């Protein structure tokens, strides 16, 4: 039930029509672009399953880790306590791309778009410009995909913080986003 069921449904949605092929410019059959995009969203199952596992393993403390939670080759930052499971993407605008509410039985996905194929984008967590989609939260208009670097990660079990710094040569150079989560909090703090 709950997040486990959502992970299963996401896997089924991402693999439902993978046999659909179209004739390409070279005259050969290739998987349709929308099929490749939908199948690529199977990576979301890793994120949903991790939140479902955490729902069963909660320990009254707060945790933060840098990891490739969706196995796309890029590190994300995961902040979690007994009530929230949050995933940040430093490489794409330091946005919150997933947030799970664990307070209710079974948990709930409250931020995130694990399945769409409108734009044929196969890359996970990248902000979609046409149509504008996958914003997550804490997206800076016009700078949604700009890279941030992890400047600091701290956690003592009672409070966790990640500080992300924009260092590219654009108008946001030097911008800082800090996210904090306390062990008993039911809200993620964001500081700019």
PDB file of N, CA, C and O in Angstrom, residues 1-50:
ATOM      1  N   UNK A   1       0.812  -1.209   0.000  1.00  0.00           N
ATOM      2  CA  UNK A   1       0.000   0.000   0.000  1.00  0.00           C
ATOM      3  C   UNK A   1       0.840   1.251   0.000  1.00  0.00           C
ATOM      4  O   UNK A   1       2.067   1.199   0.085  1.00  0.00           O
ATOM      5  N   UNK A   2       0.195   2.378  -0.123  1.00  0.00           N
ATOM      6  CA  UNK A   2       0.856   3.673  -0.056  1.00  0.00           C
ATOM      7  C   UNK A   2       1.957   3.844  -1.078  1.00  0.00           C
ATOM      8  O   UNK A   2       1.768   3.617  -2.267  1.00  0.00           O
ATOM      9  N   UNK A   3       3.139   4.237  -0.604  1.00  0.00           N
ATOM     10  CA  UNK A   3       4.260   4.519  -1.498  1.00  0.00           C
ATOM     11  C   UNK A   3       4.753   3.262  -2.218  1.00  0.00           C
ATOM     12  O   UNK A   3       5.202   3.341  -3.358  1.00  0.00           O
ATOM     13  N   UNK A   4       4.661   2.112  -1.577  1.00  0.00           N
ATOM     14  CA  UNK A   4       5.025   0.869  -2.253  1.00  0.00           C
ATOM     15  C   UNK A   4       4.136   0.622  -3.461  1.00  0.00           C
ATOM     16  O   UNK A   4       4.609   0.227  -4.530  1.00  0.00           O
ATOM     17  N   UNK A   5       2.852   0.870  -3.307  1.00  0.00           N
ATOM     18  CA  UNK A   5       1.905   0.729  -4.420  1.00  0.00           C
ATOM     19  C   UNK A   5       2.201   1.758  -5.511  1.00  0.00           C
ATOM     20  O   UNK A   5       2.137   1.456  -6.705  1.00  0.00           O
ATOM     21  N   UNK A   6       2.531   2.986  -5.114  1.00  0.00           N
ATOM     22  CA  UNK A   6       2.868   4.024  -6.091  1.00  0.00           C
ATOM     23  C   UNK A   6       4.105   3.618  -6.897  1.00  0.00           C
ATOM     24  O   UNK A   6       4.143   3.796  -8.121  1.00  0.00           O
ATOM     25  N   UNK A   7       5.124   3.059  -6.239  1.00  0.00           N
ATOM     26  CA  UNK A   7       6.328   2.610  -6.942  1.00  0.00           C
ATOM     27  C   UNK A   7       5.972   1.529  -7.962  1.00  0.00           C
ATOM     28  O   UNK A   7       6.444   1.558  -9.106  1.00  0.00           O
ATOM     29  N   UNK A   8       5.144   0.579  -7.563  1.00  0.00           N
ATOM     30  CA  UNK A   8       4.726  -0.496  -8.471  1.00  0.00           C
ATOM     31  C   UNK A   8       3.963   0.080  -9.673  1.00  0.00           C
ATOM     32  O   UNK A   8       4.240  -0.275 -10.818  1.00  0.00           O
ATOM     33  N   UNK A   9       3.044   0.989  -9.428  1.00  0.00           N
ATOM     34  CA  UNK A   9       2.272   1.590 -10.522  1.00  0.00           C
ATOM     35  C   UNK A   9       3.168   2.406 -11.451  1.00  0.00           C
ATOM     36  O   UNK A   9       2.968   2.416 -12.664  1.00  0.00           O
ATOM     37  N   UNK A  10       4.163   3.092 -10.877  1.00  0.00           N
ATOM     38  CA  UNK A  10       5.103   3.850 -11.703  1.00  0.00           C
ATOM     39  C   UNK A  10       5.899   2.913 -12.611  1.00  0.00           C
ATOM     40  O   UNK A  10       6.107   3.202 -13.784  1.00  0.00           O
ATOM     41  N   UNK A  11       6.338   1.782 -12.066  1.00  0.00           N
ATOM     42  CA  UNK A  11       7.071   0.809 -12.869  1.00  0.00           C
ATOM     43  C   UNK A  11       6.191   0.286 -14.008  1.00  0.00           C
ATOM     44  O   UNK A  11       6.648   0.176 -15.145  1.00  0.00           O
ATOM     45  N   UNK A  12       4.949   0.007 -13.716  1.00  0.00           N
ATOM     46  CA  UNK A  12       4.043  -0.477 -14.753  1.00  0.00           C
ATOM     47  C   UNK A  12       3.783   0.600 -15.817  1.00  0.00           C
ATOM     48  O   UNK A  12       3.791   0.328 -17.010  1.00  0.00           O
ATOM     49  N   UNK A  13       3.592   1.845 -15.384  1.00  0.00           N
ATOM     50  CA  UNK A  13       3.357   2.937 -16.333  1.00  0.00           C
ATOM     51  C   UNK A  13       4.577   3.169 -17.222  1.00  0.00           C
ATOM     52  O   UNK A  13       4.447   3.443 -18.420  1.00  0.00           O
ATOM     53  N   UNK A  14       5.770   3.036 -16.662  1.00  0.00           N
ATOM     54  CA  UNK A  14       6.991   3.297 -17.409  1.00  0.00           C
ATOM     55  C   UNK A  14       7.332   2.176 -18.384  1.00  0.00           C
ATOM     56  O   UNK A  14       8.113   2.381 -19.313  1.00  0.00           O
ATOM     57  N   UNK A  15       6.744   1.017 -18.191  1.00  0.00           N
ATOM     58  CA  UNK A  15       7.064  -0.112 -19.067  1.00  0.00           C
ATOM     59  C   UNK A  15       5.881  -0.587 -19.897  1.00  0.00           C
ATOM     60  O   UNK A  15       6.008  -1.536 -20.656  1.00  0.00           O
ATOM     61  N   UNK A  16       4.757   0.100 -19.809  1.00  0.00           N
ATOM     62  CA  UNK A  16       3.521  -0.387 -20.425  1.00  0.00           C
ATOM     63  C   UNK A  16       3.599  -0.531 -21.937  1.00  0.00           C
ATOM     64  O   UNK A  16       3.146  -1.521 -22.484  1.00  0.00           O
ATOM     65  N   UNK A  17       4.139   0.432 -22.651  1.00  0.00           N
ATOM     66  CA  UNK A  17       4.085   0.368 -24.109  1.00  0.00           C
ATOM     67  C   UNK A  17       5.465   0.456 -24.735  1.00  0.00           C
ATOM     68  O   UNK A  17       5.658   1.093 -25.773  1.00  0.00           O
ATOM     69  N   UNK A  18       6.434  -0.198 -24.117  1.00  0.00           N
ATOM     70  CA  UNK A  18       7.804  -0.088 -24.607  1.00  0.00           C
ATOM     71  C   UNK A  18       8.028  -0.781 -25.950  1.00  0.00           C
ATOM     72  O   UNK A  18       9.070  -0.599 -26.568  1.00  0.00           O
ATOM     73  N   UNK A  19       7.074  -1.539 -26.429  1.00  0.00           N
ATOM     74  CA  UNK A  19       7.222  -2.205 -27.731  1.00  0.00           C
ATOM     75  C   UNK A  19       6.820  -1.290 -28.891  1.00  0.00           C
ATOM     76  O   UNK A  19       7.059  -1.627 -30.050  1.00  0.00           O
ATOM     77  N   UNK A  20       6.241  -0.126 -28.611  1.00  0.00           N
ATOM     78  CA  UNK A  20       5.780   0.774 -29.674  1.00  0.00           C
ATOM     79  C   UNK A  20       6.977   1.342 -30.439  1.00  0.00           C
ATOM     80  O   UNK A  20       7.841   1.981 -29.858  1.00  0.00           O
ATOM     81  N   UNK A  21       7.026   1.096 -31.733  1.00  0.00           N
ATOM     82  CA  UNK A  21       8.116   1.578 -32.576  1.00  0.00           C
ATOM     83  C   UNK A  21       7.557   2.425 -33.718  1.00  0.00           C
ATOM     84  O   UNK A  21       6.398   2.270 -34.112  1.00  0.00           O
ATOM     85  N   UNK A  22       8.390   3.295 -34.230  1.00  0.00           N
ATOM     86  CA  UNK A  22       8.035   4.132 -35.379  1.00  0.00           C
ATOM     87  C   UNK A  22       9.172   4.057 -36.387  1.00  0.00           C
ATOM     88  O   UNK A  22      10.320   3.800 -36.027  1.00  0.00           O
ATOM     89  N   UNK A  23       8.849   4.310 -37.635  1.00  0.00           N
ATOM     90  CA  UNK A  23       9.873   4.315 -38.680  1.00  0.00           C
ATOM     91  C   UNK A  23      10.631   5.639 -38.605  1.00  0.00           C
ATOM     92  O   UNK A  23      10.028   6.715 -38.638  1.00  0.00           O
ATOM     93  N   UNK A  24      11.946   5.545 -38.468  1.00  0.00           N
ATOM     94  CA  UNK A  24      12.792   6.729 -38.378  1.00  0.00           C
ATOM     95  C   UNK A  24      13.174   7.260 -39.741  1.00  0.00           C
ATOM     96  O   UNK A  24      12.801   6.707 -40.787  1.00  0.00           O
ATOM     97  N   UNK A  25      13.942   8.339 -39.735  1.00  0.00           N
ATOM     98  CA  UNK A  25      14.404   8.954 -40.989  1.00  0.00           C
ATOM     99  C   UNK A  25      15.261   8.003 -41.808  1.00  0.00           C
ATOM    100  O   UNK A  25      15.359   8.146 -43.032  1.00  0.00           O
ATOM    101  N   UNK A  26      15.871   7.032 -41.142  1.00  0.00           N
ATOM    102  CA  UNK A  26      16.707   6.067 -41.847  1.00  0.00           C
ATOM    103  C   UNK A  26      15.905   4.890 -42.406  1.00  0.00           C
ATOM    104  O   UNK A  26      16.460   3.968 -42.986  1.00  0.00           O
ATOM    105  N   UNK A  27      14.568   4.912 -42.206  1.00  0.00           N
ATOM    106  CA  UNK A  27      13.705   3.851 -42.709  1.00  0.00           C
ATOM    107  C   UNK A  27      13.611   2.649 -41.797  1.00  0.00           C
ATOM    108  O   UNK A  27      12.856   1.718 -42.075  1.00  0.00           O
ATOM    109  N   UNK A  28      14.341   2.646 -40.705  1.00  0.00           N
ATOM    110  CA  UNK A  28      14.319   1.527 -39.762  1.00  0.00           C
ATOM    111  C   UNK A  28      13.357   1.821 -38.613  1.00  0.00           C
ATOM    112  O   UNK A  28      13.021   2.970 -38.343  1.00  0.00           O
ATOM    113  N   UNK A  29      12.930   0.744 -37.966  1.00  0.00           N
ATOM    114  CA  UNK A  29      12.065   0.894 -36.797  1.00  0.00           C
ATOM    115  C   UNK A  29      12.901   1.231 -35.567  1.00  0.00           C
ATOM    116  O   UNK A  29      13.941   0.619 -35.321  1.00  0.00           O
ATOM    117  N   UNK A  30      12.421   2.223 -34.796  1.00  0.00           N
ATOM    118  CA  UNK A  30      13.068   2.645 -33.557  1.00  0.00           C
ATOM    119  C   UNK A  30      11.982   2.842 -32.504  1.00  0.00           C
ATOM    120  O   UNK A  30      10.846   3.166 -32.850  1.00  0.00           O
ATOM    121  N   UNK A  31      12.328   2.657 -31.226  1.00  0.00           N
ATOM    122  CA  UNK A  31      11.341   2.982 -30.188  1.00  0.00           C
ATOM    123  C   UNK A  31      10.886   4.433 -30.361  1.00  0.00           C
ATOM    124  O   UNK A  31      11.699   5.319 -30.613  1.00  0.00           O
ATOM    125  N   UNK A  32       9.588   4.656 -30.238  1.00  0.00           N
ATOM    126  CA  UNK A  32       9.041   6.008 -30.390  1.00  0.00           C
ATOM    127  C   UNK A  32       9.632   6.924 -29.329  1.00  0.00           C
ATOM    128  O   UNK A  32       9.909   6.488 -28.211  1.00  0.00           O
ATOM    129  N   UNK A  33       9.821   8.220 -29.648  1.00  0.00           N
ATOM    130  CA  UNK A  33      10.394   9.151 -28.662  1.00  0.00           C
ATOM    131  C   UNK A  33       9.611   9.205 -27.357  1.00  0.00           C
ATOM    132  O   UNK A  33      10.201   9.262 -26.282  1.00  0.00           O
ATOM    133  N   UNK A  34       8.289   9.170 -27.423  1.00  0.00           N
ATOM    134  CA  UNK A  34       7.485   9.225 -26.207  1.00  0.00           C
ATOM    135  C   UNK A  34       7.651   7.944 -25.393  1.00  0.00           C
ATOM    136  O   UNK A  34       7.572   7.972 -24.169  1.00  0.00           O
ATOM    137  N   UNK A  35       7.912   6.820 -26.060  1.00  0.00           N
ATOM    138  CA  UNK A  35       8.137   5.558 -25.357  1.00  0.00           C
ATOM    139  C   UNK A  35       9.471   5.613 -24.609  1.00  0.00           C
ATOM    140  O   UNK A  35       9.562   5.212 -23.448  1.00  0.00           O
ATOM    141  N   UNK A  36      10.503   6.140 -25.271  1.00  0.00           N
ATOM    142  CA  UNK A  36      11.806   6.257 -24.605  1.00  0.00           C
ATOM    143  C   UNK A  36      11.700   7.172 -23.385  1.00  0.00           C
ATOM    144  O   UNK A  36      12.285   6.897 -22.333  1.00  0.00           O
ATOM    145  N   UNK A  37      10.955   8.271 -23.520  1.00  0.00           N
ATOM    146  CA  UNK A  37      10.789   9.201 -22.395  1.00  0.00           C
ATOM    147  C   UNK A  37      10.027   8.543 -21.245  1.00  0.00           C
ATOM    148  O   UNK A  37      10.417   8.649 -20.085  1.00  0.00           O
ATOM    149  N   UNK A  38       8.943   7.863 -21.582  1.00  0.00           N
ATOM    150  CA  UNK A  38       8.151   7.186 -20.541  1.00  0.00           C
ATOM    151  C   UNK A  38       8.977   6.103 -19.852  1.00  0.00           C
ATOM    152  O   UNK A  38       8.964   5.994 -18.626  1.00  0.00           O
ATOM    153  N   UNK A  39       9.730   5.333 -20.617  1.00  0.00           N
ATOM    154  CA  UNK A  39      10.559   4.280 -20.032  1.00  0.00           C
ATOM    155  C   UNK A  39      11.654   4.875 -19.146  1.00  0.00           C
ATOM    156  O   UNK A  39      11.987   4.312 -18.101  1.00  0.00           O
ATOM    157  N   UNK A  40      12.203   6.014 -19.538  1.00  0.00           N
ATOM    158  CA  UNK A  40      13.255   6.659 -18.733  1.00  0.00           C
ATOM    159  C   UNK A  40      12.735   7.068 -17.358  1.00  0.00           C
ATOM    160  O   UNK A  40      13.486   7.121 -16.390  1.00  0.00           O
ATOM    161  N   UNK A  41      11.437   7.321 -17.273  1.00  0.00           N
ATOM    162  CA  UNK A  41      10.849   7.707 -15.994  1.00  0.00           C
ATOM    163  C   UNK A  41      10.749   6.542 -15.009  1.00  0.00           C
ATOM    164  O   UNK A  41      10.337   6.722 -13.874  1.00  0.00           O
ATOM    165  N   UNK A  42      11.166   5.358 -15.438  1.00  0.00           N
ATOM    166  CA  UNK A  42      11.228   4.226 -14.500  1.00  0.00           C
ATOM    167  C   UNK A  42      12.232   4.514 -13.385  1.00  0.00           C
ATOM    168  O   UNK A  42      12.123   3.955 -12.296  1.00  0.00           O
ATOM    169  N   UNK A  43      13.191   5.428 -13.637  1.00  0.00           N
ATOM    170  CA  UNK A  43      14.155   5.799 -12.590  1.00  0.00           C
ATOM    171  C   UNK A  43      13.459   6.328 -11.345  1.00  0.00           C
ATOM    172  O   UNK A  43      13.991   6.237 -10.243  1.00  0.00           O
ATOM    173  N   UNK A  44      12.299   6.917 -11.518  1.00  0.00           N
ATOM    174  CA  UNK A  44      11.559   7.465 -10.381  1.00  0.00           C
ATOM    175  C   UNK A  44      11.202   6.390  -9.370  1.00  0.00           C
ATOM    176  O   UNK A  44      10.999   6.684  -8.192  1.00  0.00           O
ATOM    177  N   UNK A  45      11.124   5.156  -9.830  1.00  0.00           N
ATOM    178  CA  UNK A  45      10.789   4.052  -8.929  1.00  0.00           C
ATOM    179  C   UNK A  45      11.826   3.941  -7.818  1.00  0.00           C
ATOM    180  O   UNK A  45      11.488   3.667  -6.669  1.00  0.00           O
ATOM    181  N   UNK A  46      13.092   4.188  -8.134  1.00  0.00           N
ATOM    182  CA  UNK A  46      14.133   4.141  -7.109  1.00  0.00           C
ATOM    183  C   UNK A  46      13.864   5.156  -5.999  1.00  0.00           C
ATOM    184  O   UNK A  46      14.052   4.870  -4.820  1.00  0.00           O
ATOM    185  N   UNK A  47      13.420   6.357  -6.386  1.00  0.00           N
ATOM    186  CA  UNK A  47      13.159   7.419  -5.413  1.00  0.00           C
ATOM    187  C   UNK A  47      11.948   7.055  -4.561  1.00  0.00           C
ATOM    188  O   UNK A  47      11.989   7.147  -3.327  1.00  0.00           O
ATOM    189  N   UNK A  48      10.880   6.642  -5.208  1.00  0.00           N
ATOM    190  CA  UNK A  48       9.647   6.296  -4.484  1.00  0.00           C
ATOM    191  C   UNK A  48       9.897   5.105  -3.557  1.00  0.00           C
ATOM    192  O   UNK A  48       9.459   5.098  -2.401  1.00  0.00           O
ATOM    193  N   UNK A  49      10.621   4.108  -4.051  1.00  0.00           N
ATOM    194  CA  UNK A  49      10.918   2.925  -3.226  1.00  0.00           C
ATOM    195  C   UNK A  49      11.789   3.297  -2.027  1.00  0.00           C
ATOM    196  O   UNK A  49      11.602   2.760  -0.929  1.00  0.00           O
ATOM    197  N   UNK A  50      12.737   4.223  -2.206  1.00  0.00           N
ATOM    198  CA  UNK A  50      13.576   4.657  -1.077  1.00  0.00           C
ATOM    199  C   UNK A  50      12.720   5.345  -0.019  1.00  0.00           C
ATOM    200  O   UNK A  50      12.911   5.126   1.180  1.00  0.00           O
TER     201      UNK A  50
END
